C-alpha cells in the first residue's frame, strides 16, 4: 500500500530537468509532495487533490493522473538548492491517514 | 512565530523505561500527526488526530500511545520502549482536514538501548 517512487535516486547538473514519479495501487483522494534536506524536517511543496488541476510553484510543478493513480513532480532548470530527498504522500480518503513513499534522492551538481 | 515544537530533540533511554515526547503547535491547527523515519523506509505514520479527543491509528501504531486533550498538544507516549523503536520522530500539524499544508516539527532522535 506504500506508494512506489521512481527513480530512487537521480544526479543532475545545474539547469537540467528531472521528473519524479509516484504510483499507488489504491484509488487516491490526494497526493502530497515534500522535500527534505539532510538533517532537517520535511518541507511541504504542494498538494494535488482528486479532480484538481496541475499545480505549479516557480520551476517545480506536479500532475495527478487519477485514472492511473499516479503523480509526477517536475523540476525544471534545477538549482543547487533543489538537492534533497523528495517524498510523495498519498491519501486514499479525506480521513487523515497519509502514506509516504520511500523517497527519491536528488543531487544537483554545479 | 508559527511553529511546531517537539521536546526533547534527542533522547537516549533503556528498554522498558516509559517516555513521552511532547509536541505543541501555536497555529490553532485541528489536525496533528506523528511519524517515524527510518533509513530506507521513508516516513511512516504512527497516529493522527483530526481534532481534540479524536485520534486514529496510522500504519505503525504498535508500541505507541497518544492523547489529544488540548488542541495545541499531541504527546507521543512509549509505555515500554524497545530497541526497534530507535528512530527519528516527527510531529506535524495542518489547519483542518488533511488537504492542506502540513507543517513538521524539527524532529526527535530517539535511541533505545
mmCIF file of C-alpha atoms in Angstrom:
data_model
loop_
_atom_site.group_PDB
_atom_site.id
_atom_site.type_symbol
_atom_site.label_atom_id
_atom_site.label_comp_id
_atom_site.label_asym_id
_atom_site.label_seq_id
_atom_site.Cartn_x
_atom_site.Cartn_y
_atom_site.Cartn_z
ATOM 1 C CA UNK A 1 0.000 0.000 0.000
ATOM 2 C CA UNK A 2 3.023 2.227 0.271
ATOM 3 C CA UNK A 3 3.268 4.277 -2.942
ATOM 4 C CA UNK A 4 6.191 3.476 -5.183
ATOM 5 C CA UNK A 5 8.522 6.291 -6.141
ATOM 6 C CA UNK A 6 10.858 6.266 -9.092
ATOM 7 C CA UNK A 7 13.665 6.759 -9.618
ATOM 8 C CA UNK A 8 15.212 6.034 -6.223
ATOM 9 C CA UNK A 9 17.996 8.482 -6.925
ATOM 10 C CA UNK A 10 18.981 10.940 -9.612
ATOM 11 C CA UNK A 11 22.000 13.133 -10.205
ATOM 12 C CA UNK A 12 21.654 16.313 -12.233
ATOM 13 C CA UNK A 13 23.777 19.187 -13.385
ATOM 14 C CA UNK A 14 22.518 22.667 -12.657
ATOM 15 C CA UNK A 15 19.960 23.700 -15.244
ATOM 16 C CA UNK A 16 18.844 20.172 -16.110
ATOM 17 C CA UNK A 17 15.306 18.908 -15.685
ATOM 18 C CA UNK A 18 14.022 15.967 -13.659
ATOM 19 C CA UNK A 19 10.792 14.036 -13.211
ATOM 20 C CA UNK A 20 9.933 12.056 -10.096
ATOM 21 C CA UNK A 21 7.041 9.625 -10.221
ATOM 22 C CA UNK A 22 4.751 8.306 -7.522
ATOM 23 C CA UNK A 23 2.407 5.371 -8.123
ATOM 24 C CA UNK A 24 -0.221 3.842 -5.911
ATOM 25 C CA UNK A 25 -2.205 0.626 -6.160
ATOM 26 C CA UNK A 26 -5.134 2.269 -4.392
ATOM 27 C CA UNK A 27 -7.605 4.912 -5.530
ATOM 28 C CA UNK A 28 -6.353 8.217 -4.226
ATOM 29 C CA UNK A 29 -8.003 11.319 -2.821
ATOM 30 C CA UNK A 30 -4.858 13.407 -2.702
ATOM 31 C CA UNK A 31 -1.129 13.343 -3.325
ATOM 32 C CA UNK A 32 1.309 15.427 -1.287
ATOM 33 C CA UNK A 33 4.877 16.293 -2.205
ATOM 34 C CA UNK A 34 7.609 17.173 0.286
ATOM 35 C CA UNK A 35 11.315 17.864 0.115
ATOM 36 C CA UNK A 36 13.687 17.013 2.930
ATOM 37 C CA UNK A 37 17.253 18.207 3.183
ATOM 38 C CA UNK A 38 19.771 16.231 5.181
ATOM 39 C CA UNK A 39 19.277 16.660 8.914
ATOM 40 C CA UNK A 40 16.133 18.746 8.517
ATOM 41 C CA UNK A 41 12.388 18.229 8.702
ATOM 42 C CA UNK A 42 10.347 17.655 5.537
ATOM 43 C CA UNK A 43 9.041 20.804 3.901
ATOM 44 C CA UNK A 44 5.739 20.949 2.067
ATOM 45 C CA UNK A 45 5.859 21.589 -1.681
ATOM 46 C CA UNK A 46 2.321 21.075 -2.923
ATOM 47 C CA UNK A 47 -0.871 19.036 -2.743
ATOM 48 C CA UNK A 48 -2.873 17.669 -5.644
ATOM 49 C CA UNK A 49 -6.454 16.760 -4.989
ATOM 50 C CA UNK A 50 -8.665 14.382 -6.878
ATOM 51 C CA UNK A 51 -10.372 16.352 -9.605
ATOM 52 C CA UNK A 52 -7.924 19.217 -9.213
ATOM 53 C CA UNK A 53 -5.638 20.819 -11.745
ATOM 54 C CA UNK A 54 -1.939 20.544 -12.228
ATOM 55 C CA UNK A 55 -0.120 22.651 -9.676
ATOM 56 C CA UNK A 56 2.926 24.780 -10.126
ATOM 57 C CA UNK A 57 5.376 26.572 -7.871
ATOM 58 C CA UNK A 58 8.072 28.555 -9.688
ATOM 59 C CA UNK A 59 10.056 25.889 -11.530
ATOM 60 C CA UNK A 60 8.521 22.974 -9.673
ATOM 61 C CA UNK A 61 5.171 21.610 -10.781
ATOM 62 C CA UNK A 62 3.198 18.406 -10.402
ATOM 63 C CA UNK A 63 0.399 16.486 -12.021
ATOM 64 C CA UNK A 64 -2.032 13.846 -10.826
ATOM 65 C CA UNK A 65 -3.420 11.184 -13.138
ATOM 66 C CA UNK A 66 -6.488 9.862 -11.337
ATOM 67 C CA UNK A 67 -7.088 7.026 -13.764
ATOM 68 C CA UNK A 68 -3.618 5.617 -13.230
ATOM 69 C CA UNK A 69 -3.309 6.693 -9.588
ATOM 70 C CA UNK A 70 -0.016 8.300 -10.450
ATOM 71 C CA UNK A 71 1.543 11.650 -9.714
ATOM 72 C CA UNK A 72 4.624 13.212 -11.201
ATOM 73 C CA UNK A 73 6.786 16.014 -9.847
ATOM 74 C CA UNK A 74 8.562 18.126 -12.463
ATOM 75 C CA UNK A 75 11.668 20.106 -11.630
ATOM 76 C CA UNK A 76 12.846 22.349 -14.421
ATOM 77 C CA UNK A 77 16.149 24.203 -14.751
ATOM 78 C CA UNK A 78 17.322 22.653 -11.500
ATOM 79 C CA UNK A 79 19.269 24.676 -8.976
ATOM 80 C CA UNK A 80 21.718 23.554 -6.302
ATOM 81 C CA UNK A 81 19.029 24.297 -3.707
ATOM 82 C CA UNK A 82 16.826 21.590 -5.194
ATOM 83 C CA UNK A 83 19.067 18.883 -3.764
ATOM 84 C CA UNK A 84 17.415 16.707 -1.175
ATOM 85 C CA UNK A 85 15.102 13.766 -0.830
ATOM 86 C CA UNK A 86 11.630 14.103 -2.302
ATOM 87 C CA UNK A 87 8.721 12.226 -0.792
ATOM 88 C CA UNK A 88 5.233 11.733 -2.071
ATOM 89 C CA UNK A 89 2.462 11.082 0.421
ATOM 90 C CA UNK A 90 -0.848 9.596 -0.595
ATOM 91 C CA UNK A 91 -4.253 9.752 0.984
ATOM 92 C CA UNK A 92 -6.922 7.270 -0.068
ATOM 93 C CA UNK A 93 -9.791 9.165 1.532
ATOM 94 C CA UNK A 94 -10.024 12.505 3.219
ATOM 95 C CA UNK A 95 -9.595 10.972 6.638
ATOM 96 C CA UNK A 96 -6.085 11.828 7.704
ATOM 97 C CA UNK A 97 -4.166 8.615 7.015
ATOM 98 C CA UNK A 98 -1.164 9.703 4.946
ATOM 99 C CA UNK A 99 1.177 7.074 3.489
ATOM 100 C CA UNK A 100 4.576 8.144 2.214
ATOM 101 C CA UNK A 101 6.788 6.608 -0.419
ATOM 102 C CA UNK A 102 10.388 5.725 0.363
ATOM 103 C CA UNK A 103 11.696 8.847 -1.276
ATOM 104 C CA UNK A 104 13.793 9.933 -4.257
ATOM 105 C CA UNK A 105 17.218 11.361 -3.564
ATOM 106 C CA UNK A 106 18.019 14.228 -5.902
ATOM 107 C CA UNK A 107 21.533 15.606 -6.165
ATOM 108 C CA UNK A 108 22.230 18.718 -8.207
ATOM 109 C CA UNK A 109 25.871 19.319 -9.092
ATOM 110 C CA UNK A 110 27.448 22.577 -10.272
ATOM 111 C CA UNK B 1 6.360 32.754 15.062
ATOM 112 C CA UNK B 2 4.132 29.978 13.745
ATOM 113 C CA UNK B 3 5.749 26.679 14.544
ATOM 114 C CA UNK B 4 5.557 23.090 15.695
ATOM 115 C CA UNK B 5 7.826 22.311 18.612
ATOM 116 C CA UNK B 6 8.996 18.957 19.902
ATOM 117 C CA UNK B 7 10.789 18.034 23.103
ATOM 118 C CA UNK B 8 13.212 16.578 23.697
ATOM 119 C CA UNK B 9 15.167 16.837 20.454
ATOM 120 C CA UNK B 10 17.481 13.994 21.430
ATOM 121 C CA UNK B 11 16.882 11.171 23.860
ATOM 122 C CA UNK B 12 18.816 8.096 24.900
ATOM 123 C CA UNK B 13 16.936 5.647 27.097
ATOM 124 C CA UNK B 14 16.879 1.999 28.102
ATOM 125 C CA UNK B 15 14.457 -0.742 27.221
ATOM 126 C CA UNK B 16 11.247 -0.613 29.235
ATOM 127 C CA UNK B 17 11.594 2.872 30.654
ATOM 128 C CA UNK B 18 8.451 4.846 29.854
ATOM 129 C CA UNK B 19 8.941 8.080 27.994
ATOM 130 C CA UNK B 20 6.913 10.901 26.485
ATOM 131 C CA UNK B 21 7.795 13.096 23.538
ATOM 132 C CA UNK B 22 5.839 16.321 23.570
ATOM 133 C CA UNK B 23 4.515 18.127 20.524
ATOM 134 C CA UNK B 24 2.932 21.549 20.509
ATOM 135 C CA UNK B 25 1.713 23.873 17.769
ATOM 136 C CA UNK B 26 0.731 27.533 18.044
ATOM 137 C CA UNK B 27 -1.268 27.800 14.814
ATOM 138 C CA UNK B 28 -4.649 26.612 16.100
ATOM 139 C CA UNK B 29 -4.471 23.624 13.775
ATOM 140 C CA UNK B 30 -7.063 20.900 14.101
ATOM 141 C CA UNK B 31 -5.056 18.084 12.515
ATOM 142 C CA UNK B 32 -1.907 16.677 14.112
ATOM 143 C CA UNK B 33 0.141 13.598 13.346
ATOM 144 C CA UNK B 34 3.187 11.602 14.420
ATOM 145 C CA UNK B 35 5.640 9.943 12.013
ATOM 146 C CA UNK B 36 8.759 7.914 12.389
ATOM 147 C CA UNK B 37 11.528 7.950 9.841
ATOM 148 C CA UNK B 38 13.964 5.092 9.344
ATOM 149 C CA UNK B 39 16.663 4.745 6.677
ATOM 150 C CA UNK B 40 15.300 3.213 3.504
ATOM 151 C CA UNK B 41 11.714 3.159 4.781
ATOM 152 C CA UNK B 42 10.696 6.783 4.394
ATOM 153 C CA UNK B 43 8.159 8.367 6.713
ATOM 154 C CA UNK B 44 5.581 6.146 8.368
ATOM 155 C CA UNK B 45 2.561 7.473 10.162
ATOM 156 C CA UNK B 46 2.108 6.319 13.750
ATOM 157 C CA UNK B 47 -1.049 8.101 14.921
ATOM 158 C CA UNK B 48 -3.040 11.100 13.835
ATOM 159 C CA UNK B 49 -5.731 13.304 15.289
ATOM 160 C CA UNK B 50 -8.428 15.162 13.416
ATOM 161 C CA UNK B 51 -9.398 17.231 16.448
ATOM 162 C CA UNK B 52 -9.464 17.283 20.235
ATOM 163 C CA UNK B 53 -10.311 13.875 21.716
ATOM 164 C CA UNK B 54 -10.235 12.258 18.242
ATOM 165 C CA UNK B 55 -7.271 10.015 17.460
ATOM 166 C CA UNK B 56 -6.716 7.231 14.932
ATOM 167 C CA UNK B 57 -4.034 4.669 14.209
ATOM 168 C CA UNK B 58 -1.680 5.176 11.329
ATOM 169 C CA UNK B 59 0.361 2.431 9.735
ATOM 170 C CA UNK B 60 2.710 1.600 12.620
ATOM 171 C CA UNK B 61 0.865 2.235 15.920
ATOM 172 C CA UNK B 62 2.133 -0.784 17.873
ATOM 173 C CA UNK B 63 4.034 0.196 20.988
ATOM 174 C CA UNK B 64 2.840 3.801 20.959
ATOM 175 C CA UNK B 65 0.063 5.789 22.592
ATOM 176 C CA UNK B 66 -1.164 9.316 22.022
ATOM 177 C CA UNK B 67 -3.653 11.699 23.542
ATOM 178 C CA UNK B 68 -5.260 14.926 22.352
ATOM 179 C CA UNK B 69 -6.778 16.689 25.321
ATOM 180 C CA UNK B 70 -5.981 20.155 24.058
ATOM 181 C CA UNK B 71 -5.914 21.451 20.523
ATOM 182 C CA UNK B 72 -2.304 22.590 20.652
ATOM 183 C CA UNK B 73 -0.691 19.483 22.217
ATOM 184 C CA UNK B 74 -0.284 15.948 20.916
ATOM 185 C CA UNK B 75 2.173 13.939 23.036
ATOM 186 C CA UNK B 76 3.594 10.607 21.912
ATOM 187 C CA UNK B 77 3.962 8.030 24.686
ATOM 188 C CA UNK B 78 6.143 4.939 24.626
ATOM 189 C CA UNK B 79 4.993 2.848 27.587
ATOM 190 C CA UNK B 80 7.761 0.258 27.304
ATOM 191 C CA UNK B 81 10.286 1.276 24.669
ATOM 192 C CA UNK B 82 12.207 -1.378 22.790
ATOM 193 C CA UNK B 83 15.313 -1.104 20.580
ATOM 194 C CA UNK B 84 13.203 -1.388 17.415
ATOM 195 C CA UNK B 85 11.660 1.954 18.331
ATOM 196 C CA UNK B 86 15.003 3.654 17.854
ATOM 197 C CA UNK B 87 14.178 6.170 15.169
ATOM 198 C CA UNK B 88 13.741 9.798 14.162
ATOM 199 C CA UNK B 89 10.287 11.041 15.111
ATOM 200 C CA UNK B 90 8.416 13.942 13.563
ATOM 201 C CA UNK B 91 5.281 15.651 14.739
ATOM 202 C CA UNK B 92 3.247 17.624 12.211
ATOM 203 C CA UNK B 93 0.112 19.750 12.091
ATOM 204 C CA UNK B 94 -2.312 21.027 9.485
ATOM 205 C CA UNK B 95 -5.116 23.610 9.639
ATOM 206 C CA UNK B 96 -8.092 21.333 9.088
ATOM 207 C CA UNK B 97 -8.638 18.072 7.246
ATOM 208 C CA UNK B 98 -5.575 16.718 5.601
ATOM 209 C CA UNK B 99 -5.964 18.526 2.303
ATOM 210 C CA UNK B 100 -3.768 21.414 3.242
ATOM 211 C CA UNK B 101 -0.170 22.209 4.027
ATOM 212 C CA UNK B 102 1.284 20.094 6.776
ATOM 213 C CA UNK B 103 3.944 21.716 8.948
ATOM 214 C CA UNK B 104 6.586 19.499 10.508
ATOM 215 C CA UNK B 105 8.362 19.898 13.808
ATOM 216 C CA UNK B 106 12.177 19.716 13.964
ATOM 217 C CA UNK B 107 12.249 16.035 14.906
ATOM 218 C CA UNK B 108 13.227 13.966 17.938
ATOM 219 C CA UNK B 109 16.026 11.461 17.633
ATOM 220 C CA UNK B 110 15.451 8.525 19.971
ATOM 221 C CA UNK B 111 17.908 5.771 20.846
ATOM 222 C CA UNK B 112 16.638 2.842 22.910
ATOM 223 C CA UNK B 113 19.385 0.670 24.380
#
